Structures are given as structure tokens and as C-alpha cells.
Amino acid sequence: METATDPGSSEWWAEQLVARLPLLRQGQNDVRFSHEVVIRTAVSELQEIRADDMKRDLRLLAAIATLDYELKTLLLRLIEDSENRLIWQKCLALGVCQALKELPRQLGQEFRVEAKTFADAVREVRKDKAFMDELALIRNSVAAHLSPPSEAPGMIEWSIDSIASHSSSTPVMNTQLAVHALTVSGAVHALGSSLLRRYPATFPDAKT
């Protein structure tokens, strides 16, 4: 029988979420502040600078700051509004897919050290082939605005359910998507912080 002290039990996960919510909210607030700083600064600097490499770096920093903010916000909404979890899980799956499949290609050779650190941080997630396959299906069907095949109605919902059961009896954080998303979110934040520290004069107010 499950008890409140059994790791992995519904009660245990509920206790963990209650304990972590203040920290998660503060983290999301910090990320939102940094996102606003980075976007505002990047827009201003892009109007002034001419160097192509700096323009590329500013766009990359803005993209990472946005992704970091989105992942943190979606995780928080998933916890606080679990009745609508399927909506947040769809968006979260797309964000995780973007971080794992698109972000590494944008880093290039100049940021190869940061790219390796990021790759190391998400290696276990990428090794989960079943999870990655479902992410690809969700991305292709939702992000590309493609309908599921007529012979397989509900394929998107089935894919999401396979990695993030939307059954009300399953704690939202005790799902494959949530666990992997926490890992990816932390890796994206660490990557963004590392890149921001390269430009302390440009982003003195950003929290890293």
C-alpha cells in the first residue's frame, strides 16, 4: 500500500510539488526578468551594431532566453493547472523538441564548449529512443499544422499520453515528459547563463 512517505507514490509526488512550488515560481520570475532584459537589449543592439557575428550571437541569446522562459512557464502551468494538462503538455513537448533537435545546430563551432556541455546534460534524454520518436511525431503533427493520418485518428493525443499520461490519477510530474522536460529546462538555462557571461557589459542586468 502506498503511503505519503513512499517515494514515487501519488502522495509523495504531491508533497514534492507543494514543497517546490515557491522555488519554481521564483525561478520562473527570474527567468522572465532575464528574458525581458535580453530581448530589450538585443533589439536595441541589433539596430546599432554592424558586425555579423555579434548580430548572430544576439539572435542566438534571444532565442535561448525565450526558450528558457517558455519551458519554465509551461512546467509551472503544468503543475498549477493540471486540469488542462494536455494543453501544457503539447506545448511543452514542442519546446523540448526544439531544445533537443534545433538548438544544438544553432550553436556552431564558436560555442563548441557550451554545445558539448549542453549535449552532456541532455544525453540521457536523447538516448530514450521511444521518447524521441514520440516527440518527433508531436512536432510534425502539431508544429507543422499537419493532421494525423486518417487511418490513425487521435495519434497526437496517443503520443502525448504515451509519454505524459493525461489521466487525472497520474501526478503531472510523475510522467516521462515532465521528468525529461525538467532536465532539458535546466540544461537550456545553464546554456543561456554561460553565453550571457561572455557579454557582461552588454547584459549587466540579466540574472544568470
Coordinates of C-alpha atoms in Angstrom, one line a residue:
M1 CA 0.0 0.0 0.0
E2 CA 1.2 3.5 -0.9
T3 CA 1.9 5.9 1.9
A4 CA 2.8 9.6 1.9
T5 CA 6.4 8.6 2.6
D6 CA 6.7 6.0 -0.3
P7 CA 8.9 7.6 -3.0
G8 CA 7.0 7.6 -6.3
S9 CA 3.6 7.4 -4.7
S10 CA 0.9 9.9 -5.6
E11 CA 1.0 11.4 -2.1
W12 CA 4.8 11.7 -2.2
W13 CA 4.8 13.5 -5.6
A14 CA 2.1 15.9 -4.3
E15 CA 4.2 16.7 -1.3
Q16 CA 7.2 17.3 -3.5
L17 CA 5.3 19.7 -5.7
V18 CA 3.9 21.7 -2.8
A19 CA 7.4 22.0 -1.4
R20 CA 8.9 23.1 -4.7
L21 CA 6.3 25.5 -5.9
P22 CA 7.7 28.6 -4.2
L23 CA 11.1 27.9 -5.7
L24 CA 9.7 27.1 -9.1
R25 CA 7.7 30.4 -9.1
Q26 CA 10.8 32.4 -8.1
G27 CA 12.8 30.7 -10.8
Q28 CA 10.2 31.5 -13.4
N29 CA 10.1 35.1 -12.2
D30 CA 13.9 35.4 -12.5
V31 CA 13.8 33.8 -16.0
R32 CA 11.0 36.2 -17.1
F33 CA 13.1 39.2 -15.9
S34 CA 16.2 37.9 -17.7
H35 CA 14.2 37.2 -20.9
E36 CA 12.8 40.8 -20.9
V37 CA 16.4 42.2 -20.4
V38 CA 17.9 40.1 -23.1
I39 CA 15.1 40.8 -25.6
R40 CA 15.1 44.5 -24.9
T41 CA 18.9 44.7 -25.1
A42 CA 19.1 42.5 -28.3
V43 CA 16.6 44.6 -30.1
S44 CA 18.4 47.8 -29.2
E45 CA 21.9 46.5 -30.0
L46 CA 20.8 45.0 -33.4
Q47 CA 19.8 48.5 -34.5
E48 CA 23.3 49.8 -33.8
I49 CA 25.9 47.1 -34.5
R50 CA 27.1 46.1 -37.9
A51 CA 29.3 43.1 -37.2
D52 CA 27.5 39.9 -38.5
D53 CA 29.0 37.7 -35.8
M54 CA 27.7 39.8 -33.0
K55 CA 24.2 40.0 -34.6
R56 CA 24.2 36.2 -34.8
D57 CA 25.2 35.9 -31.1
L58 CA 22.5 38.4 -30.1
R59 CA 19.8 36.5 -32.0
L60 CA 21.0 33.2 -30.5
L61 CA 20.9 34.6 -27.0
A62 CA 17.4 36.0 -27.6
A63 CA 16.2 32.6 -28.9
I64 CA 17.7 30.7 -25.9
A65 CA 16.3 33.2 -23.4
T66 CA 12.8 32.8 -25.0
L67 CA 13.1 29.0 -24.9
D68 CA 14.2 29.1 -21.3
Y69 CA 11.3 31.3 -20.3
E70 CA 8.8 29.2 -22.2
L71 CA 9.9 25.9 -20.7
K72 CA 9.9 27.2 -17.2
T73 CA 6.5 28.8 -17.6
L74 CA 5.0 25.6 -19.2
L75 CA 6.3 23.4 -16.4
L76 CA 4.8 25.8 -13.8
R77 CA 1.5 25.9 -15.6
L78 CA 1.5 22.1 -15.9
I79 CA 1.8 21.9 -12.1
E80 CA -0.6 24.7 -11.2
D81 CA -3.3 24.0 -13.8
S82 CA -3.2 20.2 -14.1
E83 CA -6.8 20.0 -15.2
N84 CA -5.8 21.5 -18.5
R85 CA -2.6 19.4 -18.6
L86 CA -3.0 18.2 -22.2
I87 CA -2.7 21.7 -23.5
W88 CA 0.5 22.4 -21.5
Q89 CA 1.9 19.0 -22.3
K90 CA 1.5 19.6 -26.1
C91 CA 3.3 23.0 -25.9
L92 CA 6.0 21.5 -23.5
A93 CA 6.7 18.6 -25.9
L94 CA 7.2 21.1 -28.7
G95 CA 9.6 23.2 -26.6
V96 CA 11.6 20.1 -25.5
C97 CA 11.8 19.0 -29.1
Q98 CA 13.1 22.5 -30.2
A99 CA 15.7 22.4 -27.5
L100 CA 16.9 18.9 -28.3
K101 CA 16.8 19.0 -32.1
E102 CA 17.1 22.6 -33.2
L103 CA 19.2 24.4 -30.6
P104 CA 22.4 22.3 -31.0
R105 CA 22.5 23.2 -34.7
Q106 CA 22.5 26.9 -33.9
L107 CA 25.5 26.9 -31.6
G108 CA 28.2 26.2 -34.2
Q109 CA 31.9 25.9 -33.7
E110 CA 32.3 29.2 -31.8
F111 CA 30.3 27.8 -28.9
R112 CA 31.5 24.2 -29.2
V113 CA 32.4 24.1 -25.4
E114 CA 29.0 25.2 -24.4
A115 CA 27.4 22.9 -27.0
K116 CA 29.3 19.9 -25.5
T117 CA 28.2 20.8 -22.0
F118 CA 24.6 21.1 -23.2
A119 CA 24.8 17.7 -25.1
D120 CA 26.2 16.0 -22.0
A121 CA 23.4 17.4 -19.8
V122 CA 20.7 16.0 -22.1
R123 CA 22.4 12.8 -23.2
E124 CA 20.2 10.5 -21.2
V125 CA 17.1 12.2 -22.6
R126 CA 18.3 11.8 -26.2
K127 CA 19.1 8.1 -25.5
D128 CA 15.4 7.5 -24.8
K129 CA 14.5 6.5 -28.4
A130 CA 10.8 5.9 -27.7
F131 CA 10.5 9.3 -26.2
M132 CA 12.4 11.0 -29.0
D133 CA 10.2 9.2 -31.6
E134 CA 7.1 10.4 -30.0
L135 CA 8.4 14.0 -29.8
A136 CA 9.1 13.9 -33.5
L137 CA 5.5 12.8 -34.2
I138 CA 4.1 15.5 -32.0
R139 CA 6.3 18.1 -33.6
N140 CA 5.4 17.1 -37.2
S141 CA 1.7 16.9 -36.4
V142 CA 1.3 20.0 -34.3
A143 CA 4.1 22.5 -35.2
A144 CA 3.8 21.8 -38.9
H145 CA 0.0 22.0 -38.7
L146 CA -0.4 18.6 -40.2
S147 CA -3.5 16.5 -39.4
P148 CA -2.9 13.0 -38.0
P149 CA -3.2 10.3 -40.7
S150 CA -6.9 9.4 -41.4
E151 CA -6.2 5.8 -40.6
A152 CA -4.9 6.7 -37.1
P153 CA -7.3 9.3 -35.5
G154 CA -6.1 10.7 -32.3
M155 CA -2.4 9.9 -33.0
I156 CA -1.2 13.1 -31.4
E157 CA -3.1 12.5 -28.2
W158 CA -1.9 8.9 -28.1
S159 CA 1.7 10.1 -28.5
I160 CA 1.3 12.6 -25.7
D161 CA -0.4 10.1 -23.5
S162 CA 2.4 7.6 -24.0
I163 CA 5.0 10.0 -22.6
A164 CA 2.8 12.1 -20.4
S165 CA -0.4 10.4 -19.3
H166 CA -3.1 12.9 -19.0
S167 CA -5.1 10.7 -16.7
S168 CA -6.1 12.7 -13.7
S169 CA -4.9 9.8 -11.5
T170 CA -1.3 10.2 -12.6
P171 CA 0.6 13.0 -10.9
V172 CA 1.7 15.5 -13.5
M173 CA 5.4 15.4 -12.5
N174 CA 5.5 11.6 -12.4
T175 CA 5.5 11.3 -16.2
Q176 CA 8.2 10.8 -18.8
L177 CA 7.6 14.2 -20.4
A178 CA 7.8 16.1 -17.1
V179 CA 10.9 14.4 -15.9
H180 CA 12.7 14.8 -19.2
A181 CA 11.5 18.4 -19.5
L182 CA 12.9 19.3 -16.1
T183 CA 16.3 18.0 -17.3
V184 CA 16.1 19.9 -20.6
S185 CA 14.9 23.1 -19.0
G186 CA 17.9 23.0 -16.6
A187 CA 20.3 22.4 -19.5
V188 CA 18.8 25.3 -21.5
H189 CA 19.0 27.7 -18.6
A190 CA 22.7 26.7 -17.9
L191 CA 23.5 27.2 -21.6
G192 CA 21.9 30.6 -21.7
S193 CA 23.6 31.7 -18.5
S194 CA 27.0 30.5 -19.8
L195 CA 26.6 32.5 -23.0
L196 CA 25.4 35.6 -21.2
R197 CA 28.5 35.6 -19.1
R198 CA 30.5 36.1 -22.3
Y199 CA 28.9 39.5 -22.6
P200 CA 28.8 41.1 -19.1
A201 CA 29.0 44.6 -20.5
T202 CA 26.1 44.1 -22.9
F203 CA 23.8 42.3 -20.4
P204 CA 24.8 43.6 -16.9
D205 CA 21.3 43.3 -15.5
A206 CA 20.5 39.7 -16.7
K207 CA 20.3 37.2 -13.9
T208 CA 22.5 34.2 -14.6

